[in-house]
Coordinates of C-alpha atoms and ligand atoms in Angstrom, one line a residue:
M1 CA 122.8 34.2 45.8
T2 CA 119.2 35.3 45.1
L3 CA 117.4 37.8 47.1
E4 CA 115.1 35.2 48.5
N5 CA 118.0 32.9 49.5
E6 CA 119.8 35.7 51.2
I7 CA 116.9 36.6 53.2
K8 CA 116.0 33.0 54.1
R9 CA 119.4 32.6 55.8
R10 CA 118.8 35.4 58.2
K11 CA 117.8 35.0 61.8
T12 CA 117.3 38.0 64.0
F13 CA 116.8 37.8 67.7
A14 CA 116.9 39.6 70.9
I15 CA 118.6 38.3 74.0
I16 CA 116.7 38.9 77.2
S17 CA 117.4 38.4 80.8
H18 CA 117.6 39.8 84.2
P19 CA 121.0 41.5 84.9
D20 CA 123.6 39.0 85.8
A21 CA 121.9 35.9 84.5
G22 CA 124.7 35.6 81.9
K23 CA 123.4 37.4 78.8
T24 CA 126.8 39.0 78.0
T25 CA 128.6 35.6 78.5
L26 CA 126.2 33.7 76.4
T27 CA 126.4 36.4 73.7
E28 CA 130.3 36.1 73.7
K29 CA 130.0 32.4 73.5
L30 CA 127.6 32.6 70.6
L31 CA 129.8 34.9 68.7
L32 CA 132.8 32.6 69.5
F33 CA 130.9 29.7 67.9
G34 CA 130.1 31.8 64.8
G35 CA 133.8 32.4 64.6
A36 CA 133.0 36.1 64.9
I37 CA 135.5 36.7 67.6
R38 CA 138.8 34.8 68.4
S39 CA 138.6 35.0 72.0
A40 CA 135.7 35.7 74.3
G41 CA 135.7 38.9 76.4
T42 CA 135.6 41.4 73.6
V43 CA 131.9 42.0 73.3
K44 CA 131.4 45.8 73.5
G45 CA 128.5 47.4 74.7
K46 CA 127.4 45.5 77.7
K47 CA 130.2 46.2 80.1
S48 CA 128.4 49.4 80.4
G49 CA 125.9 47.7 82.7
K50 CA 128.6 47.3 85.3
F51 CA 129.1 51.1 85.5
A52 CA 127.1 53.4 87.6
T53 CA 125.1 55.8 85.4
S54 CA 127.5 58.6 85.7
D55 CA 130.3 56.3 84.5
W56 CA 128.1 55.5 81.5
M57 CA 128.0 59.1 80.6
K58 CA 131.8 59.4 80.9
V59 CA 132.3 56.3 78.8
E60 CA 130.0 57.6 76.2
Q61 CA 131.9 60.8 76.1
E62 CA 135.3 59.1 75.8
R63 CA 134.4 56.4 73.3
G64 CA 131.7 58.2 71.4
I65 CA 128.8 56.4 70.0
S66 CA 129.9 52.8 70.1
V67 CA 129.5 51.8 73.7
T68 CA 125.9 51.1 73.8
S69 CA 125.3 50.1 70.2
S70 CA 124.6 46.5 70.9
V71 CA 123.6 44.8 67.6
M72 CA 125.9 42.2 66.2
Q73 CA 126.0 39.9 63.3
F74 CA 127.7 36.5 63.1
D75 CA 127.8 33.5 60.8
F76 CA 126.8 30.0 61.8
D77 CA 126.2 27.0 59.6
G78 CA 125.6 29.1 56.5
Y79 CA 123.1 31.4 58.5
K80 CA 123.6 35.1 59.1
I81 CA 122.5 35.7 62.7
N82 CA 121.8 39.2 64.0
I83 CA 121.7 39.3 67.8
L84 CA 120.4 42.3 69.5
D85 CA 121.2 43.0 73.2
T86 CA 118.5 44.5 75.5
P87 CA 120.2 46.8 78.0
G88 CA 119.4 46.2 81.6
H89 CA 120.5 47.7 84.9
E90 CA 120.6 51.5 84.9
D91 CA 120.7 51.3 81.1
F92 CA 117.1 50.0 81.0
S93 CA 114.9 52.2 78.9
E94 CA 112.1 52.3 76.5
D95 CA 114.7 51.5 73.9
T96 CA 115.0 48.1 75.7
Y97 CA 111.4 47.4 74.8
R98 CA 111.5 48.8 71.3
T99 CA 114.4 46.6 70.5
L100 CA 112.0 43.6 70.9
M101 CA 110.0 45.2 68.0
A102 CA 112.8 44.7 65.5
V103 CA 113.4 41.0 66.0
D104 CA 111.8 37.8 64.9
S105 CA 112.5 35.8 68.0
A106 CA 113.9 36.0 71.4
V107 CA 116.3 34.1 73.6
M108 CA 115.7 34.3 77.3
V109 CA 118.6 33.5 79.7
I110 CA 117.7 32.3 83.1
D111 CA 120.0 31.9 86.0
A112 CA 119.3 28.4 87.3
A113 CA 119.7 29.4 90.8
K114 CA 117.3 32.3 90.6
G115 CA 114.6 31.3 88.1
I116 CA 112.3 33.9 86.6
E117 CA 113.3 37.5 87.8
P118 CA 111.4 40.7 87.3
Q119 CA 113.2 42.1 84.3
T120 CA 112.9 38.8 82.4
L121 CA 109.2 38.8 83.1
K122 CA 108.7 42.4 81.8
L123 CA 110.6 41.7 78.6
F124 CA 109.0 38.4 78.1
K125 CA 105.6 40.0 78.2
V126 CA 106.5 42.2 75.2
C127 CA 107.7 39.2 73.3
R128 CA 104.5 37.4 74.2
M129 CA 102.4 40.2 73.0
R130 CA 104.2 40.1 69.6
G131 CA 103.7 36.3 69.5
I132 CA 107.3 35.6 68.6
P133 CA 109.2 32.4 69.3
I134 CA 111.0 32.3 72.6
F135 CA 113.9 30.1 73.2
T136 CA 115.1 29.5 76.8
F137 CA 118.6 29.0 78.0
I138 CA 119.0 27.9 81.6
N139 CA 122.4 29.0 82.6
K140 CA 125.0 28.4 85.3
L141 CA 124.4 24.7 85.7
D142 CA 128.0 24.4 86.9
R143 CA 126.6 25.9 90.1
M144 CA 124.0 24.7 92.5
G145 CA 120.6 25.9 91.3
K146 CA 116.9 24.9 91.4
E147 CA 116.0 21.4 90.3
P148 CA 115.3 21.3 86.4
F149 CA 111.7 20.3 87.0
E150 CA 111.2 23.1 89.4
L151 CA 112.6 25.5 86.8
L152 CA 110.3 24.3 84.1
E153 CA 107.3 24.5 86.4
E154 CA 108.3 28.0 87.3
I155 CA 108.5 29.0 83.6
E156 CA 105.2 27.4 82.9
S157 CA 103.3 28.9 85.7
T158 CA 104.9 32.4 85.8
L159 CA 105.1 33.0 82.0
E160 CA 102.1 30.8 81.0
I161 CA 104.1 29.2 78.3
E162 CA 104.6 25.5 77.6
T163 CA 108.2 24.1 77.7
Y164 CA 110.0 21.6 75.7
P165 CA 113.4 20.6 77.1
M166 CA 115.7 20.1 74.2
T167 CA 118.5 19.1 76.5
W168 CA 118.5 17.7 80.0
P169 CA 121.3 18.3 82.6
V170 CA 123.1 15.5 84.3
G171 CA 123.7 16.8 87.8
M172 CA 124.7 20.3 88.7
G173 CA 127.2 22.3 90.5
Q174 CA 130.3 20.2 91.3
S175 CA 128.3 17.3 90.2
F176 CA 127.6 18.5 86.8
F177 CA 128.5 15.7 84.4
G178 CA 126.9 16.7 81.1
I179 CA 123.8 17.1 79.2
I180 CA 121.5 14.7 77.3
N181 CA 120.7 15.9 73.9
R182 CA 117.1 15.1 73.1
K183 CA 117.6 15.7 69.4
N184 CA 120.3 13.0 68.8
R185 CA 119.7 11.2 72.1
Q186 CA 123.4 11.4 73.0
I187 CA 125.0 12.5 76.2
N188 CA 127.6 15.3 76.0
P189 CA 129.9 14.8 79.0
F190 CA 131.0 17.9 80.7
R191 CA 134.8 17.7 80.6
E192 CA 137.0 18.3 83.5
E193 CA 139.1 20.8 81.5
E194 CA 136.0 22.9 81.1
M195 CA 135.7 23.0 84.8
L196 CA 139.2 24.3 84.9
K197 CA 138.5 27.0 82.5
L198 CA 135.9 28.6 84.8
D199 CA 137.1 32.0 86.0
D200 CA 138.1 33.1 89.4
D201 CA 134.6 33.8 90.7
Y202 CA 133.8 30.2 90.3
E203 CA 133.6 28.4 93.6
L204 CA 133.0 24.8 94.3
E205 CA 129.9 25.0 96.4
T206 CA 128.0 21.8 96.1
P207 CA 127.2 20.7 99.6
H208 CA 126.8 17.1 99.1
P209 CA 128.4 16.0 95.8
I210 CA 126.9 13.0 94.3
S211 CA 128.7 10.3 92.3
E212 CA 128.8 10.4 88.5
D213 CA 126.7 7.1 88.3
E214 CA 124.2 8.4 90.7
A215 CA 123.9 11.7 88.6
F216 CA 123.5 9.8 85.3
Q217 CA 120.9 7.5 86.7
T218 CA 118.7 10.3 88.1
A219 CA 119.1 12.2 84.8
V220 CA 118.1 9.4 82.7
E221 CA 115.0 8.8 84.9
E222 CA 114.1 12.4 84.8
F223 CA 114.6 12.5 81.0
M224 CA 112.4 9.6 80.6
L225 CA 109.7 11.2 82.7
V226 CA 110.0 14.4 80.5
E227 CA 109.6 12.3 77.3
E228 CA 106.5 10.6 78.9
A229 CA 104.7 13.3 80.7
G230 CA 106.1 16.6 79.3
D231 CA 104.5 18.8 76.7
A232 CA 104.4 17.5 73.2
F233 CA 106.7 18.9 70.5
D234 CA 104.7 21.3 68.4
E235 CA 106.4 23.5 65.8
E236 CA 103.4 25.7 65.4
K237 CA 103.4 26.5 69.1
I238 CA 107.1 27.3 69.0
A239 CA 106.4 29.6 66.1
G240 CA 103.5 31.4 68.0
G241 CA 105.5 31.8 71.3
E242 CA 103.2 29.3 73.1
L243 CA 105.9 26.7 73.6
T244 CA 109.5 27.4 74.4
P245 CA 112.3 25.0 73.6
V246 CA 114.4 24.8 76.8
F247 CA 118.2 24.2 76.9
F248 CA 120.4 23.8 79.9
G249 CA 124.1 24.8 80.0
S250 CA 126.8 26.9 81.4
A251 CA 127.7 29.9 79.2
L252 CA 130.9 30.6 81.2
S253 CA 132.2 27.2 80.4
T254 CA 130.9 27.1 76.9
F255 CA 128.8 24.1 77.6
G256 CA 125.4 23.6 75.9
I257 CA 125.9 26.4 73.4
E258 CA 126.3 24.4 70.3
E259 CA 123.3 22.3 71.2
F260 CA 121.4 25.5 71.6
L261 CA 122.5 27.0 68.2
D262 CA 121.9 24.0 66.3
T263 CA 118.2 23.9 67.3
Y264 CA 117.9 27.6 67.2
V265 CA 118.6 27.8 63.5
D266 CA 116.3 24.9 62.9
F267 CA 113.2 26.5 64.5
A268 CA 113.8 30.2 64.6
P269 CA 111.8 32.0 61.8
M270 CA 113.4 33.7 58.9
P271 CA 112.6 37.5 58.7
T272 CA 108.9 37.9 59.2
P273 CA 106.5 40.5 57.3
R274 CA 105.7 43.8 59.1
K275 CA 102.4 45.6 58.8
T276 CA 102.0 49.0 57.3
E277 CA 99.8 51.9 58.8
A278 CA 97.2 50.8 56.4
G279 CA 97.3 47.2 57.7
D280 CA 98.9 45.5 54.6
P281 CA 101.9 43.2 55.3
V282 CA 105.2 44.0 53.7
D283 CA 106.8 40.7 52.8
P284 CA 110.6 40.4 53.4
T285 CA 111.1 39.1 49.9
D286 CA 109.4 42.0 48.3
E287 CA 111.8 43.6 45.8
G288 CA 111.6 47.1 47.1
F289 CA 113.7 48.1 50.0
T290 CA 111.8 49.1 53.1
G291 CA 112.9 49.6 56.8
F292 CA 111.9 51.3 60.1
I293 CA 113.9 53.0 62.8
F294 CA 113.5 51.6 66.2
K295 CA 116.2 53.2 68.3
I296 CA 118.3 56.4 68.0
Q297 CA 121.6 56.5 69.9
A298 CA 122.6 59.9 70.8
N299 CA 126.2 60.8 70.8
M300 CA 126.9 62.1 74.2
D301 CA 129.9 64.0 73.0
P302 CA 128.8 67.7 72.5
K303 CA 131.5 68.1 69.9
H304 CA 129.9 65.3 67.8
R305 CA 126.3 65.9 67.5
D306 CA 125.7 63.1 65.1
R307 CA 123.5 60.2 66.2
L308 CA 123.1 56.7 65.1
A309 CA 119.6 55.6 64.0
F310 CA 119.1 51.8 64.1
M311 CA 117.1 50.5 61.3
R312 CA 115.5 47.1 60.8
V313 CA 115.5 46.2 57.1
V314 CA 112.0 44.9 56.6
S315 CA 112.1 43.9 52.9
G316 CA 114.4 43.7 49.9
K317 CA 117.9 44.8 49.9
F318 CA 119.7 47.9 51.1
T319 CA 122.8 49.1 49.1
R320 CA 125.1 51.8 50.1
G321 CA 124.4 55.1 48.4
M322 CA 121.0 54.1 47.4
D323 CA 118.2 56.7 47.3
A324 CA 115.6 56.3 50.1
V325 CA 112.5 58.3 50.9
L326 CA 111.8 59.1 54.5
A327 CA 107.9 58.4 54.5
R328 CA 107.2 61.0 57.2
T329 CA 108.5 64.0 55.2
G330 CA 108.5 62.6 51.7
K331 CA 112.1 63.6 51.2
K332 CA 114.4 61.6 49.1
Q333 CA 118.1 61.2 50.2
K334 CA 121.1 59.3 49.4
V335 CA 122.0 57.0 52.2
T336 CA 125.8 56.6 52.2
R337 CA 126.8 56.3 55.8
A338 CA 125.6 53.2 57.3
T339 CA 127.3 50.8 59.6
M340 CA 126.8 47.2 60.7
F341 CA 128.4 45.8 63.9
M342 CA 130.5 42.7 63.9
A343 CA 131.9 41.6 67.2
D344 CA 135.3 43.0 66.8
D345 CA 134.5 46.2 64.9
T346 CA 132.0 48.1 62.9
E347 CA 132.0 47.9 59.2
T348 CA 130.6 50.2 56.6
V349 CA 127.6 48.5 55.1
E350 CA 127.8 47.8 51.4
E351 CA 124.5 45.8 51.4
A352 CA 122.0 44.6 53.8
Y353 CA 119.0 42.4 53.5
A354 CA 115.6 42.0 55.1
G355 CA 116.1 40.9 58.8
D356 CA 119.4 42.8 59.1
I357 CA 119.9 45.7 61.5
I358 CA 122.0 48.6 60.3
G359 CA 123.0 51.9 61.9
L360 CA 122.4 55.1 59.9
Y361 CA 124.4 58.2 60.7
D362 CA 121.9 60.8 61.5
T363 CA 122.2 64.5 61.9
G364 CA 118.7 64.8 63.3
N365 CA 116.5 63.7 60.5
Y366 CA 115.1 60.6 61.9
Q367 CA 112.7 59.7 64.6
I368 CA 111.6 56.6 66.3
G369 CA 109.3 54.7 64.2
D370 CA 110.2 56.4 60.9
T371 CA 109.9 54.4 57.7
L372 CA 112.4 54.4 54.8
Y373 CA 111.8 53.0 51.5
G374 CA 113.4 53.0 48.1
G375 CA 114.6 50.8 45.3
G376 CA 111.4 50.8 43.3
G377 CA 108.7 50.1 45.8
G378 CA 105.7 52.5 46.2
K379 CA 105.1 54.7 49.2
I380 CA 104.6 52.9 52.4
E381 CA 104.6 53.7 56.1
F382 CA 105.0 51.1 58.8
E383 CA 102.6 51.0 61.7
N384 CA 103.7 53.1 64.7
L385 CA 105.8 51.4 67.4
P386 CA 103.8 50.8 70.6
Q387 CA 104.2 53.2 73.5
F388 CA 105.2 51.7 76.8
T389 CA 103.7 52.3 80.2
P390 CA 106.3 54.4 82.2
E391 CA 106.9 53.7 85.9
L392 CA 109.0 56.5 87.0
F393 CA 108.0 60.2 86.9
M394 CA 109.8 63.6 87.4
K395 CA 108.4 67.1 87.3
V396 CA 110.6 69.3 85.2
S397 CA 111.1 72.9 84.5
A398 CA 113.6 75.2 83.0
K399 CA 116.1 76.6 85.5
N400 CA 116.2 79.9 83.7
V401 CA 112.6 81.2 82.9
M402 CA 114.0 83.2 80.0
K403 CA 114.9 79.9 78.3
Q404 CA 111.4 78.6 78.0
K405 CA 111.4 78.5 74.2
H406 CA 114.6 76.3 74.1
F407 CA 113.2 74.3 76.9
Y408 CA 110.0 73.4 75.2
K409 CA 111.7 72.8 71.8
G410 CA 114.2 70.4 73.5
I411 CA 111.4 68.4 75.2
E412 CA 109.4 68.2 72.0
Q413 CA 112.4 66.8 70.0
L414 CA 113.5 64.4 72.7
V415 CA 109.8 63.2 73.1
Q416 CA 109.5 62.6 69.4
E417 CA 112.7 60.8 69.3
G418 CA 111.3 58.5 72.0
A419 CA 113.9 59.3 74.6
I420 CA 111.4 60.2 77.2
Q421 CA 107.6 60.5 77.6
Y422 CA 105.9 63.9 78.1
Y423 CA 102.8 64.5 80.5
K424 CA 101.5 67.5 82.3
T425 CA 99.4 68.4 85.2
L426 CA 95.7 69.0 84.6
H427 CA 95.2 72.7 85.1
T428 CA 98.5 74.1 85.7
N429 CA 100.4 72.4 82.8
Q430 CA 103.4 71.6 84.7
P431 CA 105.5 69.3 82.6
I432 CA 106.1 65.9 83.9
L433 CA 108.4 63.3 82.4
G434 CA 107.8 59.6 82.4
A435 CA 110.3 56.8 81.8
V436 CA 110.7 53.1 82.2
G437 CA 114.3 53.5 83.5
Q438 CA 116.2 56.0 85.4
L439 CA 118.8 56.5 82.8
Q440 CA 116.3 58.1 80.6
F441 CA 116.0 61.0 82.9
E442 CA 119.9 61.4 83.1
V443 CA 120.1 61.3 79.3
F444 CA 117.3 63.9 79.1
E445 CA 119.1 66.2 81.5
H446 CA 122.3 65.9 79.8
R447 CA 121.0 66.4 76.3
M448 CA 118.9 69.4 77.3
K449 CA 122.1 71.0 78.5
N450 CA 124.3 70.0 75.7
E451 CA 122.0 70.2 72.7
Y452 CA 119.4 72.8 73.7
N453 CA 121.6 74.8 76.0
T454 CA 119.0 74.6 78.8
D455 CA 119.6 73.7 82.5
V456 CA 116.6 71.9 83.8
V457 CA 115.3 71.3 87.3
M458 CA 114.0 67.9 88.0
E459 CA 111.9 66.9 91.0
P460 CA 111.2 63.1 91.3
I461 CA 107.7 62.2 92.1
G462 CA 108.7 58.6 92.2
K463 CA 107.3 55.3 91.0
K464 CA 103.7 55.5 89.9
I465 CA 101.2 53.2 88.3
A466 CA 100.0 54.9 85.1
R467 CA 96.6 53.9 83.8
W468 CA 94.8 55.2 80.7
I469 CA 90.9 55.4 80.7
E470 CA 88.7 53.8 78.1
N471 CA 85.6 55.9 79.0
E472 CA 87.2 59.4 79.7
E473 CA 83.8 61.0 79.6
D474 CA 82.9 59.4 82.9
I475 CA 85.8 60.9 84.8
K476 CA 84.9 63.3 87.5
E477 CA 87.2 65.9 89.1
S478 CA 86.5 64.3 92.5
M479 CA 88.4 61.2 91.4
N480 CA 91.6 63.2 91.2
S481 CA 93.6 62.9 94.4
P482 CA 97.2 62.7 95.4
R483 CA 97.0 58.9 95.4
S484 CA 95.0 58.8 92.1
N485 CA 96.6 61.8 90.4
L486 CA 95.1 62.8 86.9
V487 CA 97.5 64.2 84.4
L488 CA 97.5 64.6 80.5
D489 CA 99.6 62.6 78.2
R490 CA 101.3 64.2 75.1
Y491 CA 98.0 63.7 73.1
D492 CA 96.0 65.2 75.8
N493 CA 94.5 61.9 77.0
R494 CA 93.8 61.9 80.6
V495 CA 95.9 59.4 82.6
F496 CA 95.7 58.3 86.3
L497 CA 99.0 58.1 88.1
F498 CA 98.3 55.8 91.1
E499 CA 100.4 55.8 94.2
N500 CA 100.8 52.1 94.3
E501 CA 99.0 48.8 93.7
F502 CA 96.8 49.3 96.6
A503 CA 95.6 52.7 95.5
T504 CA 94.8 51.2 92.0
R505 CA 92.7 48.4 93.5
W506 CA 91.0 50.7 95.9
F507 CA 90.0 53.0 93.0
S508 CA 88.8 50.2 90.8
E509 CA 86.7 49.0 93.6
K510 CA 85.3 52.4 94.4
F511 CA 84.7 53.4 90.8
P512 CA 84.0 50.2 89.0
E513 CA 82.4 52.1 86.0
I514 CA 85.8 53.5 85.1
K515 CA 87.6 51.3 82.8
L516 CA 91.3 51.6 83.2
Y517 CA 94.0 50.1 81.0
S518 CA 97.8 50.1 80.7
L519 CA 99.9 50.5 77.6
L520 CA 102.5 47.7 77.2
Ligands
LIG1 P1 124.4 39.7 82.3 O1 124.3 40.8 83.3 O2 123.1 38.9 82.2 O3 125.0 40.2 80.9 O4 125.4 38.7 82.9 P2 127.0 38.4 82.7 O5 127.2 37.7 81.3 O6 127.8 39.7 82.7 O7 127.3 37.5 83.8 C1 127.2 37.8 85.2 C2 128.1 37.0 86.0 O8 127.8 35.6 86.0 C3 129.5 37.1 85.6 O9 130.4 37.1 86.8 C4 129.8 35.9 84.8 O10 131.1 35.4 84.8 C5 128.8 34.9 85.5 N1 128.4 33.8 84.7 C6 127.9 33.9 83.5 N2 127.6 32.7 82.9 C7 128.0 31.8 83.9 C8 127.9 30.3 84.0 O11 127.5 29.6 83.2 N3 128.4 29.8 85.2 C9 128.8 30.6 86.1 N4 129.3 29.9 87.3 N5 128.9 31.8 86.1 C10 128.5 32.4 85.0

């Protein structure tokens, strides 16, 4: 197969949702359809979400690096589909956001009973900013949930995106009788035996079951209304993330999945170009191999210091043992140890193409955002990955004052790696750490102890709203208060940490001349 054809058949997406919406279940079922696993229930990685954070550490230690590596490839209809999980719960961190930088589309899973939940919204915003196509899977139709029109309306108003239902449910809960497929205008009936396959936590909870006839009649009427009055189909809008194709189904009972996959491969983009620091796009079909690192998975086992750096191949072809240059240092190296994740196991990568995600074994060479290139292309460097606005903050210091040097070296490296964000107080230079998820602090503490031999003392200062300042020159000392605390970021930009929304609004009203902004 030619390079171009290999690349054209690749589709790389992130799966996003609020915890418990059914992301893991849907992933399992997608893999099942792709024939990647023989029976569902073997998806690694996610179950970590069910542990408390301390358990996560233990699991990491026991099983090494694999637990949270959550990238998988499967085949479907001649396509090679790369699916990237975005950890939630206590695992939520900046990595979750950065994962979205490495994909070309996103699949948003929504629990039909709950609608849009906070974490979905956060992740959606990052997708939106990137202008990537977003596909919506409304899950758990086998239970009573919100009415389909209500859900569409919620998506449209909360996320400001148009919707285009590709399927339409016939009833729900105990009266879930099937889905209407808009593409081939056929009804796929929900079979009784599918009902039986539902696991133990499935309860029949429809208060007033309606008859099959009644459900079909309503569904057909609704479907006609959608066709008449709904948003028009527009491929360009899908491509730009302005219109989301919507699917209804039940991941647990493997219903609505095939309809979803069928349409997904039709409309999801092939690997897209990425911009360099200089602003030039690198096309996926360029001959030279290029890629960037978007996530570094530390091994929590102190006996095994090696880490796994996740790289998105941006252009060309990666082959095992090839020479690649790390753009930041200019150093050339042979890349021999790379892995790719299939559902059942990891495999050594012999070759990978633009769009693929591979894990490189790392002994501390790579940083988040690093560019690698080789195979003939000239020197390039991809643009930096965005920094995200942290929400949680902690004061941190070394327990033992004699260990200051180790302490600062550790912080520097972990910050560079993107594990945590670094701030300090204005005059006293007291280090402050910022994170989007609590887990980042725990990983920081653990790694400082294990890798830099430094015990740290952490003092939570809680949730804050961080706002950067466009016109820093207009800042006055008097604006610094406990409710609008001025600190410095790692580049010495001044940042306000506001106590809450109220304090932010109050400040903006009192000092309208100060132009505040947030990172992503
Ligand atoms: P995640 O946190 O988004 O990865 O969610 P999971 O896939 O772990 O699912 C959370 C819970 O919802 C589990 O108990 C699943 O069995 C259940 N679940 C997932 N999909 C469905 C579905 O389609 N119907 C029903 N009734 N339950 C589901």
